[in-house]
XYZ file of C-alpha atoms in Angstrom:
344
model
C 20.188 -2.855 74.709
C 18.386 -2.301 71.417
C 15.447 -4.444 70.287
C 17.487 -5.715 67.337
C 20.273 -6.873 69.622
C 17.783 -8.686 71.832
C 16.349 -10.502 68.828
C 19.809 -11.500 67.602
C 20.673 -12.782 71.087
C 17.511 -14.886 71.191
C 18.287 -16.308 67.756
C 21.768 -17.292 68.912
C 20.429 -19.183 71.937
C 18.233 -21.713 70.131
C 17.659 -23.173 66.671
C 13.928 -23.860 66.825
C 11.646 -21.127 65.435
C 8.842 -22.085 67.833
C 11.162 -21.723 70.838
C 12.437 -18.382 69.530
C 8.826 -17.254 69.140
C 7.987 -18.292 72.708
C 10.951 -16.355 74.121
C 10.165 -13.226 72.128
C 6.467 -13.337 73.008
C 7.377 -13.511 76.692
C 9.638 -10.461 76.279
C 7.243 -8.397 74.139
C 5.850 -6.324 76.995
C 9.282 -4.905 77.760
C 9.573 -3.216 74.378
C 6.392 -1.178 73.897
C 7.803 0.925 71.073
C 8.495 -2.139 68.928
C 5.644 -4.309 70.162
C 3.737 -4.651 66.868
C 6.910 -5.453 64.940
C 7.834 -7.996 67.575
C 4.394 -9.629 67.387
C 4.769 -9.815 63.620
C 8.149 -11.510 63.986
C 6.723 -13.977 66.526
C 3.840 -14.767 64.168
C 6.230 -15.385 61.259
C 8.310 -17.739 63.412
C 5.278 -19.720 64.539
C 4.160 -19.953 60.928
C 7.606 -21.242 59.906
C 7.305 -23.842 62.677
C 3.856 -24.833 61.321
C 2.270 -23.777 64.628
C -0.601 -22.014 62.909
C -2.910 -21.429 65.872
C -0.126 -19.508 67.662
C 0.708 -17.733 64.397
C -2.938 -16.647 64.105
C -2.904 -15.253 67.652
C 0.156 -13.090 67.048
C -0.866 -11.925 63.579
C -4.087 -10.711 65.200
C -2.063 -8.918 67.889
C 0.137 -7.280 65.270
C -2.981 -5.956 63.527
C -4.236 -4.210 66.660
C -1.711 -1.371 66.207
C -2.432 2.035 64.686
C -1.167 1.143 61.184
C -1.859 -2.538 60.385
C 0.217 -3.845 57.488
C -1.119 -5.752 54.501
C 1.442 -8.562 54.835
C 0.172 -9.282 58.347
C -3.362 -9.665 57.009
C -1.916 -12.061 54.427
C -0.089 -13.985 57.156
C -3.327 -14.210 59.141
C -5.209 -15.509 56.098
C -2.581 -18.192 55.483
C -2.555 -19.276 59.140
C -6.369 -19.546 59.076
C -6.300 -21.562 55.866
C -3.683 -23.938 57.263
C -6.005 -24.646 60.200
C -8.827 -25.714 57.844
C -10.611 -22.394 58.394
C -10.932 -21.955 54.644
C -14.170 -19.964 54.725
C -12.777 -17.435 57.205
C -9.503 -17.154 55.258
C -11.300 -16.608 51.952
C -13.611 -13.984 53.472
C -10.616 -12.102 54.890
C -8.812 -12.015 51.532
C -12.019 -10.986 49.744
C -12.423 -8.102 52.208
C -8.865 -6.966 51.516
C -9.472 -7.022 47.767
C -12.818 -5.217 48.109
C -11.114 -2.524 50.186
C -8.860 -1.691 47.245
C -5.799 -3.683 48.306
C -6.255 -6.367 45.665
C -2.785 -6.492 44.155
C -2.412 -9.375 41.664
C -0.430 -11.601 44.095
C -3.260 -11.324 46.633
C -5.858 -12.120 43.980
C -3.818 -15.154 42.912
C -3.700 -16.318 46.537
C -7.502 -16.066 46.661
C -7.691 -17.986 43.380
C -5.607 -20.813 44.881
C -7.797 -20.937 48.001
C -11.013 -20.984 45.974
C -9.624 -23.692 43.730
C -8.700 -25.928 46.669
C -12.172 -25.253 48.080
C -13.586 -26.537 44.751
C -15.070 -23.135 43.894
C -13.672 -23.365 40.406
C -16.018 -20.977 38.596
C -15.178 -18.131 41.003
C -11.466 -18.901 40.760
C -11.506 -18.901 36.954
C -13.481 -15.663 36.833
C -10.892 -13.879 38.971
C -7.836 -15.179 37.153
C -9.367 -14.478 33.747
C -9.852 -10.867 34.868
C -6.137 -10.740 35.713
C -5.236 -12.225 32.326
C -7.446 -9.672 30.548
C -5.571 -6.876 32.344
C -2.065 -8.300 31.850
C -2.120 -11.115 29.267
C 1.687 -11.439 29.255
C 1.979 -12.086 33.020
C 3.283 -15.644 33.409
C 2.034 -15.939 36.996
C -1.556 -15.426 35.848
C -1.212 -18.226 33.291
C 0.250 -20.497 35.966
C -2.676 -19.671 38.250
C -5.196 -20.635 35.562
C -3.275 -23.834 34.804
C -3.378 -24.644 38.526
C -7.168 -24.448 38.526
C -7.377 -26.773 35.532
C -5.012 -29.235 37.235
C -7.280 -29.297 40.311
C -10.255 -29.940 38.025
C -8.253 -32.587 36.118
C -8.710 -30.718 32.830
C -5.164 -31.517 31.838
C -5.428 -30.536 28.166
C -6.599 -27.061 29.203
C -3.760 -26.843 31.718
C -1.237 -27.855 29.055
C -2.534 -25.115 26.742
C -2.028 -22.424 29.394
C 1.393 -23.755 30.346
C 2.570 -23.719 26.744
C 1.512 -20.068 26.547
C 3.381 -19.423 29.803
C 6.445 -21.184 28.420
C 6.569 -18.860 25.421
C 6.054 -15.801 27.623
C 8.839 -16.905 29.997
C 11.437 -17.404 27.266
C 14.780 -16.060 28.475
C 13.839 -16.153 32.165
C 15.328 -19.445 33.412
C 13.875 -19.183 36.912
C 10.359 -18.689 35.570
C 10.891 -21.404 32.961
C 11.727 -23.850 35.754
C 8.357 -23.153 37.346
C 6.580 -23.675 34.034
C 8.484 -26.887 33.259
C 7.709 -28.215 36.737
C 3.960 -27.891 36.149
C 4.235 -29.169 32.582
C 5.878 -32.253 34.064
C 2.900 -32.680 36.401
C 0.475 -32.418 33.489
C 2.444 -34.796 31.239
C 2.666 -37.250 34.149
C -1.109 -37.168 34.611
C -1.575 -37.666 30.863
C 0.652 -40.755 30.919
C 3.332 -39.078 28.791
C 6.124 -40.324 31.019
C 9.150 -39.471 28.908
C 7.999 -35.875 28.477
C 7.293 -35.531 32.205
C 10.736 -36.836 33.124
C 12.386 -34.581 30.549
C 10.786 -31.480 32.130
C 12.080 -32.253 35.628
C 15.480 -33.373 34.373
C 15.815 -30.105 32.436
C 15.134 -28.231 35.682
C 17.702 -30.284 37.566
C 20.292 -29.659 34.864
C 20.090 -25.934 35.530
C 19.328 -26.153 39.278
C 20.394 -29.554 40.728
C 19.051 -28.710 44.190
C 15.579 -27.621 43.033
C 13.445 -29.350 45.682
C 10.160 -29.464 43.763
C 11.696 -31.096 40.701
C 13.725 -33.555 42.799
C 10.560 -34.541 44.625
C 8.424 -34.721 41.481
C 10.887 -37.046 39.732
C 11.224 -39.178 42.872
C 7.446 -39.471 43.185
C 7.137 -40.353 39.498
C 9.564 -43.238 39.947
C 7.788 -44.330 43.134
C 4.339 -44.465 41.526
C 5.754 -46.578 38.699
C 7.823 -48.762 41.033
C 11.032 -48.074 39.101
C 14.464 -46.667 39.998
C 13.516 -46.687 43.670
C 17.058 -46.314 44.997
C 17.544 -43.273 42.757
C 14.158 -41.993 43.932
C 15.344 -42.077 47.552
C 18.411 -40.013 46.621
C 16.239 -37.487 44.792
C 13.687 -37.009 47.558
C 16.403 -36.788 50.193
C 17.882 -33.875 48.243
C 14.484 -32.203 48.406
C 14.211 -32.897 52.127
C 17.627 -31.334 52.716
C 16.102 -28.094 51.447
C 12.718 -28.428 53.166
C 12.799 -31.093 55.906
C 9.273 -30.313 57.125
C 7.560 -30.423 53.737
C 4.693 -32.905 54.076
C 4.623 -33.694 50.348
C 8.307 -34.616 50.333
C 7.938 -36.753 53.465
C 4.982 -38.486 51.800
C 7.141 -39.257 48.753
C 9.803 -40.881 50.936
C 7.152 -42.947 52.700
C 5.622 -44.003 49.397
C 8.997 -45.135 48.087
C 9.482 -47.266 51.213
C 6.010 -48.709 50.662
C 6.873 -49.650 47.098
C 10.042 -51.316 48.395
C 8.008 -53.385 50.841
C 9.609 -51.596 53.816
C 6.233 -51.117 55.460
C 7.301 -50.084 58.963
C 9.502 -47.308 57.567
C 6.727 -46.337 55.162
C 4.240 -46.125 58.024
C 6.565 -43.918 60.060
C 7.072 -41.401 57.249
C 3.478 -41.415 56.009
C 2.139 -40.908 59.542
C 4.474 -37.948 59.942
C 3.305 -36.464 56.634
C -0.367 -36.927 57.562
C 0.222 -35.237 60.924
C 1.604 -32.228 59.079
C -1.027 -32.011 56.340
C -4.572 -33.390 56.092
C -4.279 -34.219 52.401
C -6.290 -36.868 50.566
C -3.329 -38.313 48.661
C -1.157 -38.557 51.768
C -4.004 -40.175 53.727
C -4.609 -42.645 50.885
C -0.953 -43.680 51.013
C -1.085 -43.970 54.800
C -4.153 -46.221 54.589
C -2.349 -48.477 52.091
C 0.560 -48.792 54.536
C -1.804 -49.543 57.433
C -3.405 -52.314 55.394
C 0.048 -53.704 54.634
C 0.732 -54.102 58.384
C -2.747 -55.588 58.996
C -4.233 -52.557 60.741
C -7.647 -52.782 59.090
C -9.369 -50.464 61.540
C -6.729 -47.766 61.036
C -6.846 -48.184 57.250
C -10.624 -47.871 57.138
C -10.686 -44.753 59.299
C -7.847 -43.189 57.300
C -9.559 -43.780 53.953
C -12.710 -42.182 55.395
C -10.583 -39.177 56.421
C -9.155 -39.077 52.903
C -12.650 -38.799 51.417
C -13.379 -35.907 53.779
C -10.203 -34.124 52.606
C -11.692 -33.255 49.212
C -9.683 -35.506 46.898
C -9.554 -34.814 43.197
C -12.116 -36.898 41.219
C -9.676 -39.620 40.128
C -8.270 -40.000 43.661
C -11.786 -40.141 45.121
C -12.664 -42.942 42.720
C -9.586 -44.954 43.720
C -10.308 -44.547 47.429
C -13.930 -45.601 47.004
C -12.790 -48.673 45.062
C -10.430 -49.647 47.893
C -13.150 -49.263 50.511
C -15.495 -51.392 48.406
C -12.806 -54.028 47.899
C -11.554 -54.302 51.471
C -14.680 -53.333 53.423
C -17.763 -54.228 51.348
C -19.827 -54.504 54.536
C -19.299 -50.778 55.111
C -19.543 -49.606 51.520
C -20.656 -45.983 51.410
C -20.973 -45.526 55.158
C -18.724 -45.057 58.169
C -18.631 -47.834 60.724
C -16.495 -49.965 62.999
C -14.257 -52.496 61.290
C -13.338 -55.730 62.975
C -9.634 -56.536 63.140
C -8.532 -59.294 60.814
C -6.119 -60.264 58.095
C -5.314 -57.450 55.695
C -5.605 -58.003 51.997
C -2.630 -55.702 51.660
C -1.735 -53.018 49.183
C -3.861 -50.714 47.073
C-alpha cells in the first residue's frame, strides 16, 4: 500500500485534524522513505487544529532530514509565535533572512511579528527597505499600514492604504484586502459611513468574505446597533472559519450588547482560550462583571494588560480597574466577591 493511499485512508476515517495527526504520527516509523514528508503533514495538521506545541515538535522532526525545507522553518516560526515564544520565533526568522532566504513574504512575516512585539522602528525599517526595492508592491504598502494601525497612527495608515488602493486598481481580490483595512482605519477615526461602505463594497463582490462579515458585525456590536443583523453577519464568518478567535469574540460581544450575558460569557471564554488577546480579554472581563464575578473580572483585566494592548485599549482597561477596583489601582491583588457594578 502506498504512503498516499495510507494518508487518504486515515483522512476518510476521521474528521478532526488533530486525530488525523495522531494516527499518522503513530504510523510514521513504518514509512522511512517518506518520514520527513509525513512529519511535515502531521505538523500542518496540528497547526490547523491550533495544537501548536505538537506542531512545533513535528516541524522540528521534519527539519532533521538531509534537505530541510524553508516552509517547515516558517511553520516552526509560526507555531513558536502562537505559543507566546515571540523572541524565539523572531530570532528564527531573522536567521533565515540573514542566511539569504529572505524572500519578501518572509520579511513581511517578520515585520508583523516585530510590530505585534511593539518593535515598531525595526518593523518600519524592514518594510521601508521592501518598498524602496519594489514601490508598486501592494503587500508592502499593506504591511506598512499594519504597523501604523498597531501604533494607532491612523492618518499614516490611511495614506499608505490609499496608495495601495491605486496600485491595486483592476485586481478585485487585492482591492478587497485594501478596502478591508481602510474600513478598519475609518472605523477607528470615527468615520462610520465610510467604514461601512468599505465592508459593504467587499460583500457586494464576495458575500461570504469572512473578514468583512466579521468587521461589519463588530462595528454594529460596538455601536449597539443592528444587533440581529450583526449576528447573521458574524455567523456567516464563522461558517467559513469556526475556530477563529476574533469571530467568536465578535459573537460574544454582540450577546453582551444584547444583555445575554451567559451566552456572551460562553463565547468570550472560548475566544480567550484560543487567543490571549487584550481586546478579547477586556470583553471577557466586562461579561464577568455583568454576572457579578468580580474576582474573575479583575484577574482577566490584569491578563489583558499583560497581553500588550494598543495604547487606547490600555487606557480603557486601566480606567475600568480604577473605577471598579480603586483599592487595587495599579497593582495586582485579591478582590473580595461582591456586587458587580456591571458593564464597561
